Amino acid sequence: MNTTRDTPSRLAMLSWAQNPAVRPQRLWPVLRARGGAESVLGMDEGELAQDLGSMPRAREVLRAAHDREAVSRAEAWRRAGYEVLTAADAAYPALLAETADPPFCLLAQGDLQRLSGPAVAVVGSRDASHYGREVASTLARELSSVGVTVLSGFARGIDAEAHEASREGIGGTVAVLGCGIDVDYPRENARLRRAMLPRNLFLSEHPPGTEPRPQHFPVRNRIIAGLASGVVVVEASRRSGSLITARLAADAGRDVFAVPGSVFSERSAGTHALLRDGAILCRGAEDVLTELFPSLGIPAAPAAAVVAAELSPEARRLMESLISEEGGSAEDLARETDMAAATVLAALFELEGAGLAFQEPGGRYVLRRAAGWRGAGNF
């Protein structure tokens, strides 16, 4: 390894990160109270046992700090092409370092500059609706377009939409994994992973080769929340893991935003609960930017907003119905709007021609929100 970087603190972080008996949530309060890793390493077992509440625990912390095999493994990861960041390194993300139990070590693949700018997490359901996917895509694209890095967990659904939409923008995107950085999971995101590299970034606290396990993902969420200035929950059921990210963000003093959805949709029950409990209403990138990064300005309104302004009253009324009901068949829309079937069909033809709506297989019409129409809200 590069000996100019390998201080005792860094070597200890590399070793502690690979020892499951050394838990960040137990050791970090002691590290902060004692002034850092080197001070802790200079303590005797008895003194450290008082701080940690256990003599075996203190012995393991001191023993693990000098695990040369762990350091050698970290060097092998570096040779394999992964950047190895420890909490003792200047490049370690400052916001993450401020949280209660940041990882001792992170493995990175891609552009580390993605950790140096403003960042917002966009998270939500794996089983996302068309509405949720369109919202995540539009929001992520607009945030990235003004230089905000979009963070998410690389799961299918909302996460994948956020990464895809933001990867080409100025801000780009960062994916935090719940498995080893070299593990291709989920497999349906393999194309997205190739497209994100090398301009964007993947992070993991797990050693290479670590398979995804259910318990990894809630723990992974603390990293997503810790890296961001704010977290936007786009779509979440009552038991969604995204609500864990929101809670961790709030505990870390970050702003939590929630996107409203249909009151009839279980996929939005969690976001509505967040709004009830004090989350900030998110109708689009403007709400996030105004709250967190007012100096960055607001993304320019897309050309589709001008097209929408020129629609007939019937077509605009139908668009409002498509937003509130998340789409429907021509017959459903006629009942909802109390318009004649012929009028609805004509309005749908107008919306399709303007590129603002399309028909899904099965005859259901949905609004193409990514086109940028802004009605009662941004989505």
mmCIF file of C-alpha atoms in Angstrom:
data_model
loop_
_atom_site.group_PDB
_atom_site.id
_atom_site.type_symbol
_atom_site.label_atom_id
_atom_site.label_comp_id
_atom_site.label_asym_id
_atom_site.label_seq_id
_atom_site.Cartn_x
_atom_site.Cartn_y
_atom_site.Cartn_z
ATOM 1 C CA MET A 1 0.000 0.000 0.000
ATOM 2 C CA ASN A 2 0.870 3.635 -0.293
ATOM 3 C CA THR A 3 2.585 4.217 3.042
ATOM 4 C CA THR A 4 2.080 7.974 2.907
ATOM 5 C CA ARG A 5 -1.640 7.342 3.331
ATOM 6 C CA ASP A 6 -1.476 4.470 5.801
ATOM 7 C CA THR A 7 -1.609 6.159 9.176
ATOM 8 C CA PRO A 8 -2.440 4.025 12.226
ATOM 9 C CA SER A 9 -5.991 5.399 12.061
ATOM 10 C CA ARG A 10 -6.427 4.335 8.455
ATOM 11 C CA LEU A 11 -5.025 0.870 9.056
ATOM 12 C CA ALA A 12 -7.325 0.445 12.029
ATOM 13 C CA MET A 13 -10.370 1.515 9.976
ATOM 14 C CA LEU A 14 -9.500 -1.003 7.248
ATOM 15 C CA SER A 15 -9.219 -3.750 9.826
ATOM 16 C CA TRP A 16 -12.300 -2.831 11.868
ATOM 17 C CA ALA A 17 -14.400 -2.693 8.690
ATOM 18 C CA GLN A 18 -13.678 -6.364 8.009
ATOM 19 C CA ASN A 19 -14.358 -7.635 11.513
ATOM 20 C CA PRO A 20 -18.060 -8.322 12.204
ATOM 21 C CA ALA A 21 -17.382 -8.248 15.946
ATOM 22 C CA VAL A 22 -16.465 -4.543 15.739
ATOM 23 C CA ARG A 23 -19.697 -2.641 15.245
ATOM 24 C CA PRO A 24 -19.672 0.990 14.119
ATOM 25 C CA GLN A 25 -22.649 1.916 16.304
ATOM 26 C CA ARG A 26 -20.738 0.811 19.433
ATOM 27 C CA LEU A 27 -17.279 2.113 18.586
ATOM 28 C CA TRP A 28 -18.045 5.502 17.035
ATOM 29 C CA PRO A 29 -19.251 7.164 20.267
ATOM 30 C CA VAL A 30 -15.966 6.147 21.894
ATOM 31 C CA LEU A 31 -13.882 7.304 18.930
ATOM 32 C CA ARG A 32 -15.532 10.726 19.032
ATOM 33 C CA ALA A 33 -15.371 11.072 22.795
ATOM 34 C CA ARG A 34 -11.687 10.082 22.873
ATOM 35 C CA GLY A 35 -10.592 12.224 19.926
ATOM 36 C CA GLY A 36 -10.124 9.610 17.209
ATOM 37 C CA ALA A 37 -8.762 6.189 16.392
ATOM 38 C CA GLU A 38 -5.160 6.830 17.411
ATOM 39 C CA SER A 39 -6.242 7.892 20.892
ATOM 40 C CA VAL A 40 -8.367 4.784 21.254
ATOM 41 C CA LEU A 41 -5.475 2.604 20.086
ATOM 42 C CA GLY A 42 -3.340 4.089 22.862
ATOM 43 C CA MET A 43 -5.787 3.098 25.603
ATOM 44 C CA ASP A 44 -5.276 0.040 27.775
ATOM 45 C CA GLU A 45 -7.823 -2.776 27.766
ATOM 46 C CA GLY A 46 -9.353 -1.882 31.092
ATOM 47 C CA GLU A 47 -9.939 1.754 30.210
ATOM 48 C CA LEU A 48 -11.443 0.885 26.830
ATOM 49 C CA ALA A 49 -13.594 -1.834 28.425
ATOM 50 C CA GLN A 50 -15.199 0.819 30.620
ATOM 51 C CA ASP A 51 -16.105 2.859 27.539
ATOM 52 C CA LEU A 52 -17.373 -0.132 25.553
ATOM 53 C CA GLY A 53 -19.028 -1.908 28.473
ATOM 54 C CA SER A 54 -17.193 -5.184 27.923
ATOM 55 C CA MET A 55 -13.655 -6.476 28.320
ATOM 56 C CA PRO A 56 -13.967 -9.012 25.422
ATOM 57 C CA ARG A 57 -15.256 -6.220 23.222
ATOM 58 C CA ALA A 58 -12.322 -3.966 24.119
ATOM 59 C CA ARG A 59 -9.833 -6.748 23.437
ATOM 60 C CA GLU A 60 -11.359 -7.441 20.049
ATOM 61 C CA VAL A 61 -11.251 -3.759 19.043
ATOM 62 C CA LEU A 62 -7.559 -3.509 19.935
ATOM 63 C CA ARG A 63 -6.675 -6.861 18.388
ATOM 64 C CA ALA A 64 -8.612 -6.213 15.173
ATOM 65 C CA ALA A 65 -6.897 -2.856 14.664
ATOM 66 C CA HIS A 66 -3.669 -4.696 13.877
ATOM 67 C CA ASP A 67 -5.055 -7.359 11.536
ATOM 68 C CA ARG A 68 -2.479 -7.353 8.735
ATOM 69 C CA GLU A 69 -4.473 -9.862 6.695
ATOM 70 C CA ALA A 70 -7.367 -7.413 6.555
ATOM 71 C CA VAL A 71 -5.008 -4.693 5.354
ATOM 72 C CA SER A 72 -3.616 -7.031 2.683
ATOM 73 C CA ARG A 73 -7.127 -7.821 1.467
ATOM 74 C CA ALA A 74 -7.854 -4.108 1.149
ATOM 75 C CA GLU A 75 -4.698 -3.697 -0.928
ATOM 76 C CA ALA A 76 -5.910 -6.495 -3.213
ATOM 77 C CA TRP A 77 -9.208 -4.647 -3.689
ATOM 78 C CA ARG A 78 -7.281 -1.541 -4.701
ATOM 79 C CA ARG A 79 -5.249 -3.527 -7.221
ATOM 80 C CA ALA A 80 -8.499 -4.921 -8.622
ATOM 81 C CA GLY A 81 -9.530 -1.369 -9.515
ATOM 82 C CA TYR A 82 -11.632 -0.276 -6.556
ATOM 83 C CA GLU A 83 -10.960 2.852 -4.558
ATOM 84 C CA VAL A 84 -10.816 2.110 -0.821
ATOM 85 C CA LEU A 85 -12.029 5.029 1.305
ATOM 86 C CA THR A 86 -11.761 4.924 5.076
ATOM 87 C CA ALA A 87 -13.264 7.293 7.602
ATOM 88 C CA ALA A 88 -9.697 8.467 8.293
ATOM 89 C CA ASP A 89 -9.229 9.705 4.704
ATOM 90 C CA ALA A 90 -9.682 13.316 3.628
ATOM 91 C CA ALA A 91 -11.747 12.139 0.648
ATOM 92 C CA TYR A 92 -14.319 10.428 2.879
ATOM 93 C CA PRO A 93 -17.684 12.231 2.446
ATOM 94 C CA ALA A 94 -18.022 14.890 5.121
ATOM 95 C CA LEU A 95 -21.790 14.626 5.468
ATOM 96 C CA LEU A 96 -21.600 10.872 5.961
ATOM 97 C CA ALA A 97 -18.825 11.251 8.529
ATOM 98 C CA GLU A 98 -21.146 13.402 10.645
ATOM 99 C CA THR A 99 -23.744 10.653 11.065
ATOM 100 C CA ALA A 100 -24.046 8.393 14.094
ATOM 101 C CA ASP A 101 -22.406 5.259 12.684
ATOM 102 C CA PRO A 102 -20.757 5.807 9.299
ATOM 103 C CA PRO A 103 -18.969 2.826 7.722
ATOM 104 C CA PHE A 104 -15.325 2.484 8.692
ATOM 105 C CA CYS A 105 -14.581 1.756 5.034
ATOM 106 C CA LEU A 106 -16.261 2.215 1.657
ATOM 107 C CA LEU A 107 -15.345 0.604 -1.637
ATOM 108 C CA ALA A 108 -15.919 2.792 -4.680
ATOM 109 C CA GLN A 109 -16.046 2.226 -8.424
ATOM 110 C CA GLY A 110 -16.426 5.124 -10.827
ATOM 111 C CA ASP A 111 -15.995 8.881 -10.465
ATOM 112 C CA LEU A 112 -15.273 9.958 -6.879
ATOM 113 C CA GLN A 113 -16.042 13.564 -7.819
ATOM 114 C CA ARG A 114 -19.713 12.588 -7.498
ATOM 115 C CA LEU A 115 -19.162 12.775 -3.730
ATOM 116 C CA SER A 116 -18.010 16.381 -3.746
ATOM 117 C CA GLY A 117 -21.144 18.256 -4.830
ATOM 118 C CA PRO A 118 -24.688 18.811 -3.552
ATOM 119 C CA ALA A 119 -26.636 15.564 -3.323
ATOM 120 C CA VAL A 120 -30.240 14.441 -2.866
ATOM 121 C CA ALA A 121 -31.523 10.892 -2.430
ATOM 122 C CA VAL A 122 -34.495 9.782 -4.525
ATOM 123 C CA VAL A 123 -35.948 6.513 -3.225
ATOM 124 C CA GLY A 124 -39.165 4.536 -3.385
ATOM 125 C CA SER A 125 -40.969 1.323 -4.128
ATOM 126 C CA ARG A 126 -39.490 -1.565 -6.088
ATOM 127 C CA ASP A 127 -43.025 -2.327 -7.261
ATOM 128 C CA ALA A 128 -43.491 1.159 -8.650
ATOM 129 C CA SER A 129 -46.503 2.335 -10.610
ATOM 130 C CA HIS A 130 -46.221 4.099 -13.941
ATOM 131 C CA TYR A 131 -46.936 7.338 -12.076
ATOM 132 C CA GLY A 132 -44.131 6.701 -9.594
ATOM 133 C CA ARG A 133 -41.638 5.868 -12.337
ATOM 134 C CA GLU A 134 -42.476 9.015 -14.281
ATOM 135 C CA VAL A 135 -42.190 11.162 -11.155
ATOM 136 C CA ALA A 136 -38.826 9.664 -10.185
ATOM 137 C CA SER A 137 -37.504 10.075 -13.720
ATOM 138 C CA THR A 138 -38.597 13.684 -14.075
ATOM 139 C CA LEU A 139 -37.406 14.668 -10.608
ATOM 140 C CA ALA A 140 -33.994 13.008 -10.967
ATOM 141 C CA ARG A 141 -33.395 14.399 -14.440
ATOM 142 C CA GLU A 142 -34.187 17.958 -13.351
ATOM 143 C CA LEU A 143 -32.063 17.757 -10.200
ATOM 144 C CA SER A 144 -29.083 16.408 -12.124
ATOM 145 C CA SER A 145 -29.511 19.016 -14.848
ATOM 146 C CA VAL A 146 -28.625 21.803 -12.392
ATOM 147 C CA GLY A 147 -25.707 19.975 -10.768
ATOM 148 C CA VAL A 148 -27.312 17.987 -7.946
ATOM 149 C CA THR A 149 -26.062 14.412 -7.629
ATOM 150 C CA VAL A 150 -28.909 11.916 -7.297
ATOM 151 C CA LEU A 151 -28.370 9.121 -4.772
ATOM 152 C CA SER A 152 -30.307 5.882 -4.631
ATOM 153 C CA GLY A 153 -30.012 2.193 -3.819
ATOM 154 C CA PHE A 154 -29.846 0.604 -7.290
ATOM 155 C CA ALA A 155 -32.964 -1.501 -6.712
ATOM 156 C CA ARG A 156 -35.523 -2.007 -9.442
ATOM 157 C CA GLY A 157 -38.428 0.419 -9.625
ATOM 158 C CA ILE A 158 -37.970 3.964 -8.335
ATOM 159 C CA ASP A 159 -34.217 3.577 -7.678
ATOM 160 C CA ALA A 160 -33.476 2.399 -11.218
ATOM 161 C CA GLU A 161 -35.576 5.180 -12.741
ATOM 162 C CA ALA A 162 -33.718 7.794 -10.685
ATOM 163 C CA HIS A 163 -30.300 6.470 -11.701
ATOM 164 C CA GLU A 164 -31.238 6.171 -15.365
ATOM 165 C CA ALA A 165 -32.676 9.671 -15.595
ATOM 166 C CA SER A 166 -29.795 11.415 -13.809
ATOM 167 C CA ARG A 167 -26.728 9.562 -15.090
ATOM 168 C CA GLU A 168 -26.135 11.866 -18.073
ATOM 169 C CA GLY A 169 -26.778 15.107 -16.206
ATOM 170 C CA ILE A 170 -24.271 17.512 -14.715
ATOM 171 C CA GLY A 171 -24.806 16.122 -11.229
ATOM 172 C CA GLY A 172 -24.850 12.479 -12.243
ATOM 173 C CA THR A 173 -25.754 9.711 -9.831
ATOM 174 C CA VAL A 174 -24.389 7.521 -7.030
ATOM 175 C CA ALA A 175 -25.626 3.980 -6.331
ATOM 176 C CA VAL A 176 -25.183 2.559 -2.830
ATOM 177 C CA LEU A 177 -25.263 -1.238 -2.894
ATOM 178 C CA GLY A 178 -26.439 -3.798 -0.369
ATOM 179 C CA CYS A 179 -23.937 -6.367 -1.650
ATOM 180 C CA GLY A 180 -20.316 -6.524 -2.758
ATOM 181 C CA ILE A 181 -19.322 -3.890 -5.247
ATOM 182 C CA ASP A 182 -18.501 -6.578 -7.813
ATOM 183 C CA VAL A 183 -21.794 -8.472 -7.461
ATOM 184 C CA ASP A 184 -24.230 -8.073 -10.356
ATOM 185 C CA TYR A 185 -27.453 -7.436 -8.437
ATOM 186 C CA PRO A 186 -30.199 -7.034 -9.370
ATOM 187 C CA ARG A 187 -29.522 -8.739 -12.682
ATOM 188 C CA GLU A 188 -32.149 -6.711 -14.526
ATOM 189 C CA ASN A 189 -30.032 -3.600 -13.838
ATOM 190 C CA ALA A 190 -26.906 -4.958 -15.562
ATOM 191 C CA ARG A 191 -27.346 -2.700 -18.599
ATOM 192 C CA LEU A 192 -27.900 0.302 -16.343
ATOM 193 C CA ARG A 193 -24.715 -0.477 -14.427
ATOM 194 C CA ARG A 194 -22.667 -0.535 -17.618
ATOM 195 C CA ALA A 195 -24.247 2.728 -18.746
ATOM 196 C CA MET A 196 -23.481 4.471 -15.436
ATOM 197 C CA LEU A 197 -19.756 3.744 -15.515
ATOM 198 C CA PRO A 198 -17.275 5.384 -15.555
ATOM 199 C CA ARG A 199 -18.917 8.822 -15.195
ATOM 200 C CA ASN A 200 -21.009 7.927 -12.150
ATOM 201 C CA LEU A 201 -20.265 6.076 -8.926
ATOM 202 C CA PHE A 202 -21.013 2.831 -7.079
ATOM 203 C CA LEU A 203 -20.387 2.462 -3.342
ATOM 204 C CA SER A 204 -20.495 -0.482 -0.937
ATOM 205 C CA GLU A 205 -19.358 -1.098 2.623
ATOM 206 C CA HIS A 206 -19.256 -4.856 1.984
ATOM 207 C CA PRO A 207 -16.180 -6.792 0.829
ATOM 208 C CA PRO A 208 -16.183 -7.875 -2.830
ATOM 209 C CA GLY A 209 -18.085 -11.084 -3.379
ATOM 210 C CA THR A 210 -20.643 -10.404 -0.628
ATOM 211 C CA GLU A 211 -24.033 -11.677 -1.785
ATOM 212 C CA PRO A 212 -27.144 -9.563 -1.172
ATOM 213 C CA ARG A 213 -29.026 -10.463 1.989
ATOM 214 C CA PRO A 214 -32.265 -8.961 3.347
ATOM 215 C CA GLN A 215 -30.530 -7.523 6.417
ATOM 216 C CA HIS A 216 -28.014 -5.625 4.262
ATOM 217 C CA PHE A 217 -30.531 -3.239 2.747
ATOM 218 C CA PRO A 218 -31.882 -1.436 5.832
ATOM 219 C CA VAL A 219 -28.262 -0.980 6.979
ATOM 220 C CA ARG A 220 -27.316 0.265 3.496
ATOM 221 C CA ASN A 221 -30.031 2.903 3.766
ATOM 222 C CA ARG A 222 -28.134 4.779 6.482
ATOM 223 C CA ILE A 223 -25.393 5.487 3.916
ATOM 224 C CA ILE A 224 -27.880 6.833 1.376
ATOM 225 C CA ALA A 225 -29.433 9.086 4.018
ATOM 226 C CA GLY A 226 -26.027 10.150 5.344
ATOM 227 C CA LEU A 227 -24.624 11.184 1.971
ATOM 228 C CA ALA A 228 -27.614 13.386 1.092
ATOM 229 C CA SER A 229 -28.712 16.835 2.131
ATOM 230 C CA GLY A 230 -32.283 15.633 1.725
ATOM 231 C CA VAL A 231 -34.261 12.505 0.891
ATOM 232 C CA VAL A 232 -37.246 12.414 -1.463
ATOM 233 C CA VAL A 233 -39.594 9.449 -1.081
ATOM 234 C CA VAL A 234 -41.498 9.117 -4.348
ATOM 235 C CA GLU A 235 -43.699 6.111 -3.700
ATOM 236 C CA ALA A 236 -43.796 3.855 -0.644
ATOM 237 C CA SER A 237 -46.210 1.433 0.959
ATOM 238 C CA ARG A 238 -46.722 1.379 4.714
ATOM 239 C CA ARG A 239 -43.882 -1.136 5.178
ATOM 240 C CA SER A 240 -41.502 0.113 2.510
ATOM 241 C CA GLY A 241 -37.787 0.160 3.195
ATOM 242 C CA SER A 242 -37.813 3.718 1.850
ATOM 243 C CA LEU A 243 -39.480 4.789 5.087
ATOM 244 C CA ILE A 244 -36.401 3.497 6.929
ATOM 245 C CA THR A 245 -34.262 5.778 4.765
ATOM 246 C CA ALA A 246 -36.591 8.678 5.558
ATOM 247 C CA ARG A 247 -36.394 8.001 9.299
ATOM 248 C CA LEU A 248 -32.599 7.727 9.209
ATOM 249 C CA ALA A 249 -32.419 10.977 7.252
ATOM 250 C CA ALA A 250 -34.589 12.748 9.810
ATOM 251 C CA ASP A 251 -32.466 11.335 12.649
ATOM 252 C CA ALA A 252 -29.379 12.732 10.895
ATOM 253 C CA GLY A 253 -30.970 16.185 10.612
ATOM 254 C CA ARG A 254 -31.667 15.957 6.886
ATOM 255 C CA ASP A 255 -34.809 17.245 5.195
ATOM 256 C CA VAL A 256 -37.363 14.616 4.184
ATOM 257 C CA PHE A 257 -39.624 15.206 1.188
ATOM 258 C CA ALA A 258 -42.583 13.107 0.044
ATOM 259 C CA VAL A 259 -44.428 13.011 -3.258
ATOM 260 C CA PRO A 260 -48.226 12.757 -3.008
ATOM 261 C CA GLY A 261 -50.056 10.044 -4.918
ATOM 262 C CA SER A 262 -53.544 8.685 -5.289
ATOM 263 C CA VAL A 263 -55.428 8.252 -2.018
ATOM 264 C CA PHE A 264 -56.625 4.922 -3.413
ATOM 265 C CA SER A 265 -53.115 3.562 -3.978
ATOM 266 C CA GLU A 266 -51.372 1.432 -1.338
ATOM 267 C CA ARG A 267 -48.094 2.400 -3.036
ATOM 268 C CA SER A 268 -48.582 5.955 -1.742
ATOM 269 C CA ALA A 269 -49.772 5.091 1.778
ATOM 270 C CA GLY A 270 -46.253 5.500 3.160
ATOM 271 C CA THR A 271 -45.606 8.835 1.480
ATOM 272 C CA HIS A 272 -48.945 10.168 2.691
ATOM 273 C CA ALA A 273 -48.019 9.092 6.228
ATOM 274 C CA LEU A 274 -44.746 11.018 5.891
ATOM 275 C CA LEU A 275 -46.638 14.115 4.768
ATOM 276 C CA ARG A 276 -49.038 13.754 7.689
ATOM 277 C CA ASP A 277 -46.063 13.552 10.060
ATOM 278 C CA GLY A 278 -44.343 16.663 8.758
ATOM 279 C CA ALA A 279 -42.397 15.752 5.606
ATOM 280 C CA ILE A 280 -42.032 18.521 3.025
ATOM 281 C CA LEU A 281 -44.435 18.315 0.099
ATOM 282 C CA CYS A 282 -42.550 17.553 -3.111
ATOM 283 C CA ARG A 283 -44.319 18.388 -6.373
ATOM 284 C CA GLY A 284 -41.107 18.552 -8.353
ATOM 285 C CA ALA A 285 -37.469 19.576 -8.398
ATOM 286 C CA GLU A 286 -38.377 23.190 -7.682
ATOM 287 C CA ASP A 287 -39.628 22.287 -4.193
ATOM 288 C CA VAL A 288 -36.377 20.458 -3.383
ATOM 289 C CA LEU A 289 -34.071 23.076 -4.846
ATOM 290 C CA THR A 290 -35.874 25.981 -3.180
ATOM 291 C CA GLU A 291 -35.537 24.303 0.192
ATOM 292 C CA LEU A 292 -31.989 22.939 -0.063
ATOM 293 C CA PHE A 293 -30.032 24.697 -2.807
ATOM 294 C CA PRO A 294 -31.715 27.999 -3.730
ATOM 295 C CA SER A 295 -28.560 29.313 -5.385
ATOM 296 C CA LEU A 296 -28.708 26.623 -8.087
ATOM 297 C CA GLY A 297 -31.861 28.043 -9.641
ATOM 298 C CA ILE A 298 -34.816 26.178 -11.108
ATOM 299 C CA PRO A 299 -34.648 23.863 -14.152
ATOM 300 C CA ALA A 300 -36.045 25.425 -17.286
ATOM 301 C CA ALA A 301 -39.611 24.389 -18.090
ATOM 302 C CA PRO A 302 -39.617 21.924 -20.988
ATOM 303 C CA ALA A 303 -41.167 22.670 -24.315
ATOM 304 C CA ALA A 304 -44.125 20.421 -23.517
ATOM 305 C CA ALA A 305 -45.371 23.019 -21.036
ATOM 306 C CA VAL A 306 -45.859 25.409 -23.941
ATOM 307 C CA VAL A 307 -47.651 22.724 -25.943
ATOM 308 C CA ALA A 308 -49.995 22.035 -23.022
ATOM 309 C CA ALA A 309 -50.933 25.695 -22.789
ATOM 310 C CA GLU A 310 -52.264 25.510 -26.353
ATOM 311 C CA LEU A 311 -54.534 22.509 -25.747
ATOM 312 C CA SER A 312 -58.281 22.654 -25.925
ATOM 313 C CA PRO A 313 -60.171 23.003 -22.619
ATOM 314 C CA GLU A 314 -61.384 19.425 -22.989
ATOM 315 C CA ALA A 315 -57.849 18.095 -23.384
ATOM 316 C CA ARG A 316 -56.598 20.052 -20.373
ATOM 317 C CA ARG A 317 -59.520 18.756 -18.300
ATOM 318 C CA LEU A 318 -58.662 15.237 -19.364
ATOM 319 C CA MET A 319 -55.032 15.748 -18.364
ATOM 320 C CA GLU A 320 -56.125 16.717 -14.847
ATOM 321 C CA SER A 321 -58.149 13.506 -14.692
ATOM 322 C CA LEU A 322 -55.188 11.447 -15.919
ATOM 323 C CA ILE A 323 -53.083 12.923 -13.102
ATOM 324 C CA SER A 324 -55.586 12.305 -10.321
ATOM 325 C CA GLU A 325 -56.586 8.815 -11.451
ATOM 326 C CA GLU A 326 -53.199 7.612 -12.742
ATOM 327 C CA GLY A 327 -54.740 6.888 -16.109
ATOM 328 C CA GLY A 328 -57.660 4.789 -17.329
ATOM 329 C CA SER A 329 -59.540 3.542 -20.353
ATOM 330 C CA ALA A 330 -61.521 5.914 -22.557
ATOM 331 C CA GLU A 331 -64.694 4.663 -20.883
ATOM 332 C CA ASP A 332 -63.260 5.237 -17.397
ATOM 333 C CA LEU A 333 -62.170 8.743 -18.326
ATOM 334 C CA ALA A 334 -65.579 9.564 -19.792
ATOM 335 C CA ARG A 335 -67.231 8.593 -16.514
ATOM 336 C CA GLU A 336 -64.663 10.462 -14.435
ATOM 337 C CA THR A 337 -64.886 13.705 -16.402
ATOM 338 C CA ASP A 338 -68.591 13.443 -17.257
ATOM 339 C CA MET A 339 -67.719 14.154 -20.879
ATOM 340 C CA ALA A 340 -69.232 12.446 -23.892
ATOM 341 C CA ALA A 341 -67.287 9.437 -25.181
ATOM 342 C CA ALA A 342 -66.675 11.133 -28.526
ATOM 343 C CA THR A 343 -65.287 14.218 -26.762
ATOM 344 C CA VAL A 344 -62.949 12.069 -24.643
ATOM 345 C CA LEU A 345 -61.655 10.221 -27.703
ATOM 346 C CA ALA A 346 -61.012 13.504 -29.505
ATOM 347 C CA ALA A 347 -59.175 14.882 -26.455
ATOM 348 C CA LEU A 348 -57.099 11.720 -26.155
ATOM 349 C CA PHE A 349 -56.181 11.979 -29.826
ATOM 350 C CA GLU A 350 -55.089 15.569 -29.187
ATOM 351 C CA LEU A 351 -52.963 14.580 -26.175
ATOM 352 C CA GLU A 352 -51.322 11.711 -28.037
ATOM 353 C CA GLY A 353 -50.536 13.972 -30.971
ATOM 354 C CA ALA A 354 -48.878 16.474 -28.627
ATOM 355 C CA GLY A 355 -46.765 13.699 -27.063
ATOM 356 C CA LEU A 356 -48.361 14.223 -23.654
ATOM 357 C CA ALA A 357 -50.193 10.917 -23.256
ATOM 358 C CA PHE A 358 -50.043 7.427 -24.668
ATOM 359 C CA GLN A 359 -52.035 4.191 -24.641
ATOM 360 C CA GLU A 360 -50.665 1.208 -22.750
ATOM 361 C CA PRO A 361 -51.338 -2.403 -23.775
ATOM 362 C CA GLY A 362 -54.887 -3.211 -22.762
ATOM 363 C CA GLY A 363 -56.300 0.172 -23.700
ATOM 364 C CA ARG A 364 -55.337 2.198 -20.608
ATOM 365 C CA TYR A 365 -54.274 5.786 -21.274
ATOM 366 C CA VAL A 366 -51.611 7.421 -19.097
ATOM 367 C CA LEU A 367 -49.998 10.827 -18.982
ATOM 368 C CA ARG A 368 -46.412 11.075 -20.234
ATOM 369 C CA ARG A 369 -45.242 13.138 -17.274
ATOM 370 C CA ALA A 370 -41.615 13.026 -18.330
ATOM 371 C CA ALA A 371 -42.663 15.324 -21.169
ATOM 372 C CA GLY A 372 -42.886 18.030 -18.518
ATOM 373 C CA TRP A 373 -46.489 19.186 -18.373
ATOM 374 C CA ARG A 374 -47.128 21.177 -15.200
ATOM 375 C CA GLY A 375 -50.681 21.344 -14.028
ATOM 376 C CA ALA A 376 -51.812 21.656 -10.399
ATOM 377 C CA GLY A 377 -48.352 20.361 -9.395
ATOM 378 C CA ASN A 378 -45.157 19.628 -11.248
ATOM 379 C CA PHE A 379 -46.161 16.024 -11.829
#
